[in-house]
Amino acid sequence: MKIYEIKKSKFISYLLDINNKEEAKNILDSLWAEHKKARHIVYAYICQDNDGNKINGFSDDREPKGVAGLPIYLYLEKKNLINKGIFIVRYFGGIKLGKSGLLRAYLNSAKLLFDEKK
């Protein structure tokens, strides 16, 4: 888990093992139960079944289309991660970030999961 803050909004990111779509749903439900006051929980995951078929999914969770789920999914692909998911919980701080600000914030949150310095 890593925390990234910008303009009073808090982004809490998680990198988790996922083996199927049902696990992703269960993780999402669990995060909502843990973060009842969060405004958004966006995610992306890539997994592979026993036959080698790729199963994936992503969601912007009511954020503007294309600023969260898809960029995180593309980041997972770039890192060649299989059976992994990135979930990012957002607590809105009252200051709008705009589409480009949101995109940067979500990508920075995902990248923090791989930053050894923090």
PDB file of N, CA and C in Angstrom, residues 1 12 16 24 26 35 41 45 48 50 55-56 61 74-76 84 86 97 106 111:
ATOM      1  N   MET A   1       0.839  -1.182   0.000  1.00  0.00           N
ATOM      2  CA  MET A   1       0.000   0.000   0.000  1.00  0.00           C
ATOM      3  C   MET A   1       0.886   1.248   0.000  1.00  0.00           C
ATOM      4  N   ILE A  12      -4.871   6.135  -2.281  1.00  0.00           N
ATOM      5  CA  ILE A  12      -4.257   4.989  -1.612  1.00  0.00           C
ATOM      6  C   ILE A  12      -4.218   3.841  -2.611  1.00  0.00           C
ATOM      7  N   LEU A  16      -2.145  -6.086  -5.826  1.00  0.00           N
ATOM      8  CA  LEU A  16      -2.624  -7.341  -5.248  1.00  0.00           C
ATOM      9  C   LEU A  16      -2.602  -8.478  -6.262  1.00  0.00           C
ATOM     10  N   ALA A  24     -11.206 -10.237  -8.192  1.00  0.00           N
ATOM     11  CA  ALA A  24     -11.170  -8.782  -8.357  1.00  0.00           C
ATOM     12  C   ALA A  24     -12.415  -8.149  -7.742  1.00  0.00           C
ATOM     13  N   ASN A  26     -14.295  -9.402  -5.351  1.00  0.00           N
ATOM     14  CA  ASN A  26     -14.224  -9.556  -3.893  1.00  0.00           C
ATOM     15  C   ASN A  26     -13.286  -8.530  -3.265  1.00  0.00           C
ATOM     16  N   HIS A  35     -13.097   1.323   3.215  1.00  0.00           N
ATOM     17  CA  HIS A  35     -13.011   2.764   2.926  1.00  0.00           C
ATOM     18  C   HIS A  35     -14.404   3.319   2.611  1.00  0.00           C
ATOM     19  N   ILE A  41     -13.096   4.186  -6.143  1.00  0.00           N
ATOM     20  CA  ILE A  41     -12.090   3.127  -6.111  1.00  0.00           C
ATOM     21  C   ILE A  41     -11.949   2.647  -7.554  1.00  0.00           C
ATOM     22  N   TYR A  45      -6.811  -4.917 -13.714  1.00  0.00           N
ATOM     23  CA  TYR A  45      -6.157  -6.194 -13.420  1.00  0.00           C
ATOM     24  C   TYR A  45      -5.948  -6.978 -14.708  1.00  0.00           C
ATOM     25  N   GLN A  48      -4.461 -14.690 -15.956  1.00  0.00           N
ATOM     26  CA  GLN A  48      -4.429 -15.715 -16.986  1.00  0.00           C
ATOM     27  C   GLN A  48      -5.043 -16.981 -16.411  1.00  0.00           C
ATOM     28  N   ASN A  50      -6.035 -21.237 -16.626  1.00  0.00           N
ATOM     29  CA  ASN A  50      -5.208 -22.429 -16.807  1.00  0.00           C
ATOM     30  C   ASN A  50      -4.937 -22.764 -18.267  1.00  0.00           C
ATOM     31  N   ILE A  55      -7.413 -12.751 -18.996  1.00  0.00           N
ATOM     32  CA  ILE A  55      -8.648 -12.187 -18.446  1.00  0.00           C
ATOM     33  C   ILE A  55      -8.249 -10.846 -17.843  1.00  0.00           C
ATOM     34  N   ASN A  56      -8.972  -9.790 -18.225  1.00  0.00           N
ATOM     35  CA  ASN A  56      -8.607  -8.492 -17.696  1.00  0.00           C
ATOM     36  C   ASN A  56      -9.848  -7.641 -17.467  1.00  0.00           C
ATOM     37  N   ASP A  61     -14.679   4.031 -12.245  1.00  0.00           N
ATOM     38  CA  ASP A  61     -15.574   4.282 -11.101  1.00  0.00           C
ATOM     39  C   ASP A  61     -16.068   5.733 -11.036  1.00  0.00           C
ATOM     40  N   LEU A  74      -2.981  -0.179 -18.897  1.00  0.00           N
ATOM     41  CA  LEU A  74      -1.857  -0.082 -19.835  1.00  0.00           C
ATOM     42  C   LEU A  74      -0.522  -0.099 -19.097  1.00  0.00           C
ATOM     43  N   TYR A  75      -0.493   0.467 -17.898  1.00  0.00           N
ATOM     44  CA  TYR A  75       0.719   0.437 -17.077  1.00  0.00           C
ATOM     45  C   TYR A  75       1.034  -0.999 -16.647  1.00  0.00           C
ATOM     46  N   LEU A  76       0.009  -1.754 -16.243  1.00  0.00           N
ATOM     47  CA  LEU A  76       0.208  -3.171 -15.901  1.00  0.00           C
ATOM     48  C   LEU A  76       0.774  -3.936 -17.096  1.00  0.00           C
ATOM     49  N   LYS A  84      -2.040  -9.904 -11.485  1.00  0.00           N
ATOM     50  CA  LYS A  84      -1.896  -8.765 -10.584  1.00  0.00           C
ATOM     51  C   LYS A  84      -2.993  -7.749 -10.863  1.00  0.00           C
ATOM     52  N   ILE A  86      -4.110  -3.531  -9.732  1.00  0.00           N
ATOM     53  CA  ILE A  86      -3.854  -2.291  -9.011  1.00  0.00           C
ATOM     54  C   ILE A  86      -5.208  -1.665  -8.695  1.00  0.00           C
ATOM     55  N   LEU A  97      -9.223  18.410  -9.724  1.00  0.00           N
ATOM     56  CA  LEU A  97      -7.908  18.268 -10.342  1.00  0.00           C
ATOM     57  C   LEU A  97      -7.947  18.399 -11.858  1.00  0.00           C
ATOM     58  N   TYR A 106      -3.519   9.425 -10.749  1.00  0.00           N
ATOM     59  CA  TYR A 106      -3.712   7.975 -10.721  1.00  0.00           C
ATOM     60  C   TYR A 106      -2.471   7.228 -11.202  1.00  0.00           C
ATOM     61  N   LYS A 111       2.526   4.117 -10.001  1.00  0.00           N
ATOM     62  CA  LYS A 111       3.987   4.024 -10.098  1.00  0.00           C
ATOM     63  C   LYS A 111       4.647   3.961  -8.722  1.00  0.00           C
TER      64      LYS A 111
END
